[in-house]
GROMACS .gro file of C-alpha atoms in nm:
model
  228
    1GLU     CA    1  10.742   8.283  10.316
    2ALA     CA    2  10.506   8.538  10.173
    3TYR     CA    3  10.407   8.286   9.887
    4LEU     CA    4  10.341   8.007  10.125
    5THR     CA    5  10.113   8.250  10.351
    6ILE     CA    6   9.926   8.423  10.073
    7SER     CA    7   9.852   8.121   9.874
    8LYS     CA    8   9.650   7.974  10.168
    9TRP     CA    9   9.428   8.269  10.201
   10ASP     CA   10   9.063   8.231  10.106
   11GLY     CA   11   8.999   8.354   9.752
   12TYR     CA   12   9.366   8.331   9.649
   13CYS     CA   13   9.453   8.244   9.293
   14SER     CA   14   9.717   8.366   9.040
   15THR     CA   15   9.604   8.676   8.861
   16PRO     CA   16   9.621   8.657   8.482
   17LEU     CA   17   9.924   8.704   8.282
   18LEU     CA   18   9.779   8.846   7.952
   19LYS     CA   19   9.939   8.822   7.630
   20LEU     CA   20   9.925   9.161   7.432
   21ASN     CA   21   9.943   9.013   7.096
   22LYS     CA   22   9.824   9.318   6.904
   23LEU     CA   23  10.085   9.534   7.074
   24SER     CA   24  10.355   9.277   7.019
   25LYS     CA   25  10.272   9.271   6.631
   26GLU     CA   26  10.272   9.654   6.627
   27LEU     CA   27  10.600   9.694   6.785
   28ASN     CA   28  10.749   9.391   6.609
   29LEU     CA   29  10.849   9.216   6.936
   30ASN     CA   30  10.829   8.849   7.016
   31LYS     CA   31  10.594   8.852   7.310
   32ILE     CA   32  10.459   9.120   7.555
   33TYR     CA   33  10.293   9.010   7.870
   34TYR     CA   34  10.083   9.212   8.124
   35LYS     CA   35  10.022   9.103   8.488
   36ASP     CA   36   9.663   9.197   8.542
   37GLU     CA   37   9.650   9.272   8.901
   38SER     CA   38   9.288   9.404   8.884
   39LYS     CA   39   9.161   9.064   8.966
   40ARG     CA   40   9.344   9.018   9.286
   41PHE     CA   41   9.086   8.965   9.584
   42SER     CA   42   8.832   9.198   9.388
   43LEU     CA   43   9.036   9.495   9.500
   44LYS     CA   44   9.131   9.643   9.155
   45SER     CA   45   9.456   9.745   9.283
   46PHE     CA   46   9.823   9.660   9.165
   47LYS     CA   47   9.926   9.682   9.540
   48ALA     CA   48   9.686   9.442   9.671
   49LEU     CA   49   9.935   9.191   9.808
   50GLY     CA   50  10.180   9.408  10.005
   51GLY     CA   51   9.986   9.575  10.282
   52ALA     CA   52   9.747   9.290  10.345
   53TYR     CA   53  10.048   9.062  10.397
   54ALA     CA   54  10.219   9.314  10.633
   55VAL     CA   55   9.890   9.342  10.836
   56ASP     CA   56   9.887   8.962  10.856
   57LYS     CA   57  10.244   8.941  10.988
   58VAL     CA   58  10.249   9.221  11.231
   59THR     CA   59   9.920   9.154  11.414
   60LYS     CA   60  10.023   8.783  11.463
   61GLY     CA   61   9.660   8.681  11.541
   62ASN     CA   62   9.591   8.973  11.785
   63LYS     CA   63   9.236   9.096  11.733
   64ASP     CA   64   9.290   9.403  11.964
   65ILE     CA   65   9.537   9.567  11.742
   66THR     CA   66   9.422   9.881  11.531
   67VAL     CA   67   9.644   9.920  11.213
   68SER     CA   68   9.692  10.265  11.042
   69THR     CA   69   9.846  10.393  10.717
   70ALA     CA   70   9.869  10.687  10.490
   71THR     CA   71   9.776  10.633  10.119
   72ALA     CA   72   9.687  10.774   9.787
   73GLY     CA   73   9.458  10.474   9.755
   74ASN     CA   74   9.615  10.144   9.632
   75HIS     CA   75   9.815  10.053   9.935
   76GLY     CA   76   9.547  10.168  10.169
   77ARG     CA   77   9.289   9.936   9.994
   78SER     CA   78   9.523   9.638  10.056
   79VAL     CA   79   9.569   9.736  10.427
   80ALA     CA   80   9.178   9.789  10.479
   81TRP     CA   81   9.122   9.448  10.294
   82GLY     CA   82   9.382   9.289  10.519
   83ALA     CA   83   9.225   9.431  10.836
   84LYS     CA   84   8.877   9.318  10.718
   85ARG     CA   85   9.003   8.967  10.659
   86LEU     CA   86   9.144   8.937  11.020
   87GLY     CA   87   8.833   9.133  11.172
   88ILE     CA   88   9.053   9.416  11.317
   89LYS     CA   89   9.014   9.798  11.314
   90CYS     CA   90   9.179  10.014  11.042
   91LYS     CA   91   9.238  10.389  11.039
   92ILE     CA   92   9.322  10.531  10.687
   93PHE     CA   93   9.480  10.872  10.625
   94ILE     CA   94   9.435  11.040  10.294
   95SER     CA   95   9.522  11.376  10.135
   96GLU     CA   96   9.250  11.609  10.062
   97TYR     CA   97   9.351  11.556   9.687
   98VAL     CA   98   9.253  11.190   9.696
   99SER     CA   99   8.926  11.151   9.511
  100ASP     CA  100   8.612  11.058   9.713
  101ALA     CA  101   8.569  10.744   9.516
  102ARG     CA  102   8.909  10.607   9.647
  103GLY     CA  103   8.815  10.709   9.999
  104LYS     CA  104   8.467  10.531   9.975
  105ALA     CA  105   8.632  10.216   9.830
  106MET     CA  106   8.840  10.182  10.156
  107GLN     CA  107   8.532  10.267  10.372
  108ASP     CA  108   8.349   9.984  10.194
  109LEU     CA  109   8.610   9.751  10.331
  110GLY     CA  110   8.529   9.865  10.678
  111ALA     CA  111   8.816  10.122  10.732
  112ASP     CA  112   8.776  10.454  10.903
  113VAL     CA  113   8.907  10.706  10.638
  114VAL     CA  114   9.041  11.037  10.758
  115LYS     CA  115   9.096  11.319  10.494
  116VAL     CA  116   9.394  11.556  10.599
  117LYS     CA  117   9.444  11.900  10.448
  118GLY     CA  118   9.768  11.920  10.223
  119ASN     CA  119   9.953  11.661  10.035
  120TYR     CA  120  10.048  11.280  10.098
  121GLU     CA  121  10.332  11.371  10.317
  122ASN     CA  122  10.080  11.564  10.544
  123SER     CA  123   9.867  11.250  10.552
  124LEU     CA  124  10.173  11.061  10.655
  125ILE     CA  125  10.269  11.294  10.913
  126GLU     CA  126   9.905  11.293  11.068
  127CYS     CA  127   9.901  10.927  11.064
  128ILE     CA  128  10.222  10.881  11.252
  129LYS     CA  129  10.107  11.152  11.486
  130GLN     CA  130   9.772  10.974  11.577
  131SER     CA  131   9.903  10.634  11.558
  132ALA     CA  132  10.168  10.734  11.839
  133GLU     CA  133   9.900  10.886  12.050
  134ASN     CA  134   9.662  10.594  12.027
  135SER     CA  135   9.907  10.301  11.996
  136TRP     CA  136   9.799  10.210  11.650
  137GLN     CA  137  10.024   9.992  11.446
  138ILE     CA  138  10.138  10.170  11.135
  139VAL     CA  139  10.149   9.970  10.807
  140GLN     CA  140  10.333  10.173  10.564
  141ASP     CA  141  10.480  10.089  10.217
  142VAL     CA  142  10.764  10.349  10.276
  143ALA     CA  143  11.057  10.329  10.528
  144TRP     CA  144  11.220  10.583  10.740
  145LYS     CA  145  11.476  10.562  11.030
  146ASP     CA  146  11.396  10.294  11.262
  147TYR     CA  147  11.092  10.195  11.059
  148ILE     CA  148  11.222   9.918  10.812
  149LEU     CA  149  11.044   9.588  10.893
  150VAL     CA  150  10.688   9.663  10.786
  151PRO     CA  151  10.777   9.815  10.454
  152THR     CA  152  10.999   9.510  10.399
  153LEU     CA  153  10.709   9.281  10.482
  154THR     CA  154  10.495   9.485  10.232
  155MET     CA  155  10.761   9.424   9.960
  156ALA     CA  156  10.771   9.065  10.035
  157GLY     CA  157  10.396   9.051   9.986
  158TYR     CA  158  10.449   9.220   9.624
  159SER     CA  159  10.714   8.947   9.530
  160VAL     CA  160  10.452   8.696   9.510
  161MET     CA  161  10.357   8.857   9.167
  162MET     CA  162  10.712   8.734   9.038
  163LYS     CA  163  10.652   8.375   9.177
  164GLU     CA  164  10.321   8.361   8.980
  165ILE     CA  165  10.481   8.504   8.668
  166VAL     CA  166  10.774   8.256   8.661
  167ASP     CA  167  10.500   7.978   8.711
  168GLN     CA  168  10.291   8.113   8.427
  169ILE     CA  169  10.559   8.149   8.159
  170ASP     CA  170  10.699   7.794   8.254
  171ASN     CA  171  11.055   7.926   8.296
  172GLU     CA  172  11.060   8.103   7.967
  173GLU     CA  173  11.342   8.368   7.956
  174ILE     CA  174  11.230   8.728   8.023
  175THR     CA  175  11.446   8.989   7.864
  176HIS     CA  176  11.286   9.301   8.001
  177ILE     CA  177  11.049   9.406   8.287
  178TYR     CA  178  10.877   9.742   8.322
  179LEU     CA  179  10.768   9.867   8.676
  180GLN     CA  180  10.604  10.157   8.829
  181ALA     CA  181  10.749  10.363   9.105
  182GLY     CA  182  10.591  10.572   9.360
  183VAL     CA  183  10.770  10.530   9.679
  184GLY     CA  184  10.968  10.245   9.521
  185GLY     CA  185  10.849   9.961   9.725
  186MET     CA  186  10.681   9.751   9.447
  187ALA     CA  187  10.954   9.822   9.202
  188GLY     CA  188  11.213   9.702   9.460
  189ALA     CA  189  11.015   9.401   9.551
  190MET     CA  190  10.980   9.295   9.188
  191VAL     CA  191  11.360   9.324   9.133
  192ALA     CA  192  11.407   9.118   9.447
  193GLY     CA  193  11.158   8.868   9.304
  194ALA     CA  194  11.334   8.839   8.982
  195ALA     CA  195  11.659   8.787   9.159
  196ARG     CA  196  11.488   8.511   9.373
  197TYR     CA  197  11.287   8.320   9.106
  198LEU     CA  198  11.417   8.381   8.764
  199ASN     CA  199  11.714   8.188   8.608
  200ASN     CA  200  11.831   8.493   8.395
  201ILE     CA  201  11.846   8.872   8.505
  202PRO     CA  202  11.640   9.085   8.267
  203LYS     CA  203  11.678   9.430   8.214
  204MET     CA  204  11.460   9.622   8.479
  205ILE     CA  205  11.295   9.944   8.366
  206VAL     CA  206  11.147  10.160   8.651
  207ILE     CA  207  10.923  10.437   8.545
  208GLU     CA  208  10.799  10.736   8.756
  209PRO     CA  209  10.645  11.085   8.691
  210ASP     CA  210  10.901  11.363   8.634
  211SER     CA  211  10.697  11.559   8.896
  212ALA     CA  212  10.785  11.310   9.172
  213ALA     CA  213  11.094  11.152   9.045
  214CYS     CA  214  11.219  11.060   9.407
  215VAL     CA  215  11.372  10.732   9.305
  216MET     CA  216  11.583  10.874   9.021
  217GLU     CA  217  11.692  11.169   9.246
  218SER     CA  218  11.790  10.910   9.521
  219ILE     CA  219  11.982  10.692   9.276
  220LYS     CA  220  12.174  10.999   9.166
  221THR     CA  221  12.278  11.109   9.513
  222GLY     CA  222  12.281  10.763   9.675
  223LYS     CA  223  12.067  10.880   9.965
  224ILE     CA  224  11.695  10.925  10.013
  225GLU     CA  225  11.581  11.254   9.832
  226LYS     CA  226  11.249  11.439   9.840
  227VAL     CA  227  11.117  11.604   9.530
  228ASN     CA  228  10.884  11.907   9.606
   0.00000   0.00000   0.00000
């Protein structure tokens, strides 16, 4: 459903799947591909698909809705673009540590950007608080108790990347897929996309910073963990 919806948007086209021939030769590997999401809707963001798709689905054509989110930049850019595409208002909450350039990129898409003292979690708390007070629709890429549908829609948007990849490699077998994990949504979506679209199950390698290894700790304990 995500692919059928997104592929009809103005400006949609599959992003390039680049062959890294020099690196393949250096590492003595057959082929290494890189999915270049910087070309997606001119957003220069590897999360361009998810937030915009979730905005599309939750608003259901209602122009009076205001969407909101907390972000470090990539997800918020997608939400802001999705809101602009539909002509609705958008509130973005960012930590004081997020660069001015990232904030401006979202402002340039028509979003009202609010800088919050403290880290990402503080910006999320403020987003939830103000959204409850003003009846805004939160479009977040991370789930919590009783907030599952919107992150699932966001992940469905990301899975479009895997559909494109399968078409671009003409059903060639993929052996390994390397993915980035922040909150884990994009990585989870690509695992789901691989299960949905690939004929084989490749090794999936998820990479996250050791200073914020929430996915690794959550896997170890079997429940959602925070890393301070």
